[in-house]
Amino acid sequence: MIVDGAHSLFGDLSQTEFTPMHSDFARFLLPYQCAISALTSMVTILKGDLTHADHYCPIRDVTSRVKSPDSILGKAARIGCPLTVDDIGTNILDIAGVRVSCGLISETYRVATLLSQQDDLTVIEVEDYIAHPKPNGYKSFHIILEIPVYLSDRVERVPVELQIRTIAMNLWANLEHKIHYKHEHSVPPRLLNDLIDAADAAHRLDAKMQRLHDEVGDPTAGQATHNGAHLELLATHIIDGWQPGHGRHL
Ligand code: GTP
Ligand code: MG
């Protein structure tokens, strides 16, 4: 976490070593909760504005979560990150997470583009798993955004992982997560194959819906920005320096 300003009201936590029960954890997580509120509010404003402008809402659902202390410590152990505030803040960028579901693939890119353009937000990293799905079929557009959080005595720039996906991608990812959780990561091969089939069906549905939508056009807007291919190019252009691929750090 990048901290502007000399001292925190709460004192210096930077070298604090955490355990799951550490009482300072709540304090550490506060800016992340604020960052989620701020980003969620930006998404809600965008949703209202687009709905008003287009008489149609591309954003269907917005959810969020702060990573649990256990999960933060587990990830830190996995990646060999020391358990101090500074190290965790620098190395774990998905402590705050916001997830947006859209109807169409083009809308995921449109929302990604519009949010990336907002003055307050800085794009840190982009992972386009829609253009480059994971081998298991996972698709989603991930952006790590840095957002300013105005606390009483300082401004912190806090990373948030924004995941943008279609409803079909979201349905699949939620089910896949549930299956892995239930089987504690040793999922029977039959289920894994079924999941790959289901991912394929979801992708074909998304592609078909996009094709139909592009063919019909958007009677309310009548502009090219509702075309998926065009928006993919737009997103590439706006997230400066980013080329489609995995985990490119800007
Ligand atoms: P982790 O955050 O530890 O997973 O490492 P990472 O940042 O390298 O992973 P990545 O950016 O690929 O994924 C971050 C998040 O995306 C995860 O925490 C999940 O929410 C979601 N995700 C990624 N891959 C999958 C997947 O295969 N299935 C499901 N259901 N979700 C996934
Ligand atoms: Mg990631």
mmCIF file of N, CA and C and ligand atoms in Angstrom, residues 75 78 94 99 127 129 134 136 138 142 161 163 173 176-177, ligand 1:
data_model
loop_
_atom_site.group_PDB
_atom_site.id
_atom_site.type_symbol
_atom_site.label_atom_id
_atom_site.label_comp_id
_atom_site.label_asym_id
_atom_site.label_seq_id
_atom_site.Cartn_x
_atom_site.Cartn_y
_atom_site.Cartn_z
ATOM 1 N N LYS A 75 -2.143 -16.963 1.387
ATOM 2 C CA LYS A 75 -1.532 -16.543 0.123
ATOM 3 C C LYS A 75 -0.098 -16.060 0.367
ATOM 4 N N ARG A 78 2.067 -18.955 0.626
ATOM 5 C CA ARG A 78 2.217 -19.606 -0.681
ATOM 6 C C ARG A 78 3.230 -18.896 -1.565
ATOM 7 N N ASP A 94 -4.932 -8.410 -4.242
ATOM 8 C CA ASP A 94 -6.370 -8.724 -4.342
ATOM 9 C C ASP A 94 -7.029 -8.811 -2.964
ATOM 10 N N ARG A 99 -16.476 -7.435 -8.091
ATOM 11 C CA ARG A 99 -16.812 -8.249 -9.259
ATOM 12 C C ARG A 99 -18.056 -7.679 -9.932
ATOM 13 N N GLU A 127 -5.199 -8.574 -16.640
ATOM 14 C CA GLU A 127 -5.135 -9.978 -17.061
ATOM 15 C C GLU A 127 -6.418 -10.253 -17.822
ATOM 16 N N TYR A 129 -8.411 -12.781 -19.211
ATOM 17 C CA TYR A 129 -8.735 -14.199 -19.338
ATOM 18 C C TYR A 129 -9.958 -14.407 -20.231
ATOM 19 N N LYS A 134 -8.127 -19.540 -19.081
ATOM 20 C CA LYS A 134 -7.260 -20.525 -18.414
ATOM 21 C C LYS A 134 -7.558 -21.918 -18.984
ATOM 22 N N ASN A 136 -8.581 -24.568 -17.716
ATOM 23 C CA ASN A 136 -9.822 -25.184 -17.212
ATOM 24 C C ASN A 136 -11.074 -24.526 -17.781
ATOM 25 N N TYR A 138 -11.709 -21.104 -17.421
ATOM 26 C CA TYR A 138 -12.035 -19.863 -16.693
ATOM 27 C C TYR A 138 -11.847 -18.644 -17.589
ATOM 28 N N HIS A 142 -9.621 -9.208 -15.641
ATOM 29 C CA HIS A 142 -9.159 -8.751 -14.322
ATOM 30 C C HIS A 142 -8.342 -7.466 -14.481
ATOM 31 N N GLU A 161 -8.739 -5.466 -6.812
ATOM 32 C CA GLU A 161 -8.863 -6.323 -7.996
ATOM 33 C C GLU A 161 -10.311 -6.271 -8.492
ATOM 34 N N GLN A 163 -12.898 -7.660 -11.159
ATOM 35 C CA GLN A 163 -13.131 -8.763 -12.104
ATOM 36 C C GLN A 163 -14.417 -8.446 -12.856
ATOM 37 N N ALA A 173 -17.930 -19.811 -13.158
ATOM 38 C CA ALA A 173 -16.850 -19.630 -12.164
ATOM 39 C C ALA A 173 -17.361 -19.916 -10.756
ATOM 40 N N GLU A 176 -17.724 -23.716 -10.479
ATOM 41 C CA GLU A 176 -16.405 -24.358 -10.449
ATOM 42 C C GLU A 176 -15.760 -24.178 -9.072
ATOM 43 N N HIS A 177 -15.903 -22.962 -8.540
ATOM 44 C CA HIS A 177 -15.342 -22.668 -7.207
ATOM 45 C C HIS A 177 -16.000 -23.563 -6.144
HETATM 46 P P1 GTP B 1 -4.532 -15.850 -6.656
HETATM 47 O O1 GTP B 1 -5.193 -14.525 -6.392
HETATM 48 O O2 GTP B 1 -3.855 -16.415 -5.457
HETATM 49 O O3 GTP B 1 -5.479 -16.838 -7.271
HETATM 50 O O4 GTP B 1 -3.343 -15.598 -7.683
HETATM 51 P P2 GTP B 1 -3.311 -14.757 -9.026
HETATM 52 O O5 GTP B 1 -3.585 -13.305 -8.795
HETATM 53 O O6 GTP B 1 -2.069 -15.092 -9.738
HETATM 54 O O7 GTP B 1 -4.512 -15.415 -9.805
HETATM 55 P P3 GTP B 1 -5.471 -14.854 -10.926
HETATM 56 O O8 GTP B 1 -5.259 -13.432 -11.209
HETATM 57 O O9 GTP B 1 -5.410 -15.799 -12.045
HETATM 58 O O10 GTP B 1 -6.882 -15.047 -10.188
HETATM 59 C C1 GTP B 1 -7.321 -14.193 -9.196
HETATM 60 C C2 GTP B 1 -8.770 -14.488 -8.863
HETATM 61 O O11 GTP B 1 -9.515 -14.806 -10.037
HETATM 62 C C3 GTP B 1 -9.016 -15.667 -7.952
HETATM 63 O O12 GTP B 1 -8.904 -15.300 -6.618
HETATM 64 C C4 GTP B 1 -10.458 -16.033 -8.329
HETATM 65 O O13 GTP B 1 -11.391 -15.114 -7.781
HETATM 66 C C5 GTP B 1 -10.457 -15.811 -9.804
HETATM 67 N N1 GTP B 1 -10.033 -17.019 -10.540
HETATM 68 C C6 GTP B 1 -8.874 -17.209 -11.190
HETATM 69 N N2 GTP B 1 -8.813 -18.421 -11.757
HETATM 70 C C7 GTP B 1 -9.990 -19.030 -11.462
HETATM 71 C C8 GTP B 1 -10.533 -20.324 -11.766
HETATM 72 O O14 GTP B 1 -9.934 -21.159 -12.424
HETATM 73 N N3 GTP B 1 -11.772 -20.582 -11.266
HETATM 74 C C9 GTP B 1 -12.496 -19.700 -10.544
HETATM 75 N N4 GTP B 1 -13.699 -20.047 -10.105
HETATM 76 N N5 GTP B 1 -12.003 -18.480 -10.227
HETATM 77 C C10 GTP B 1 -10.768 -18.149 -10.673
#
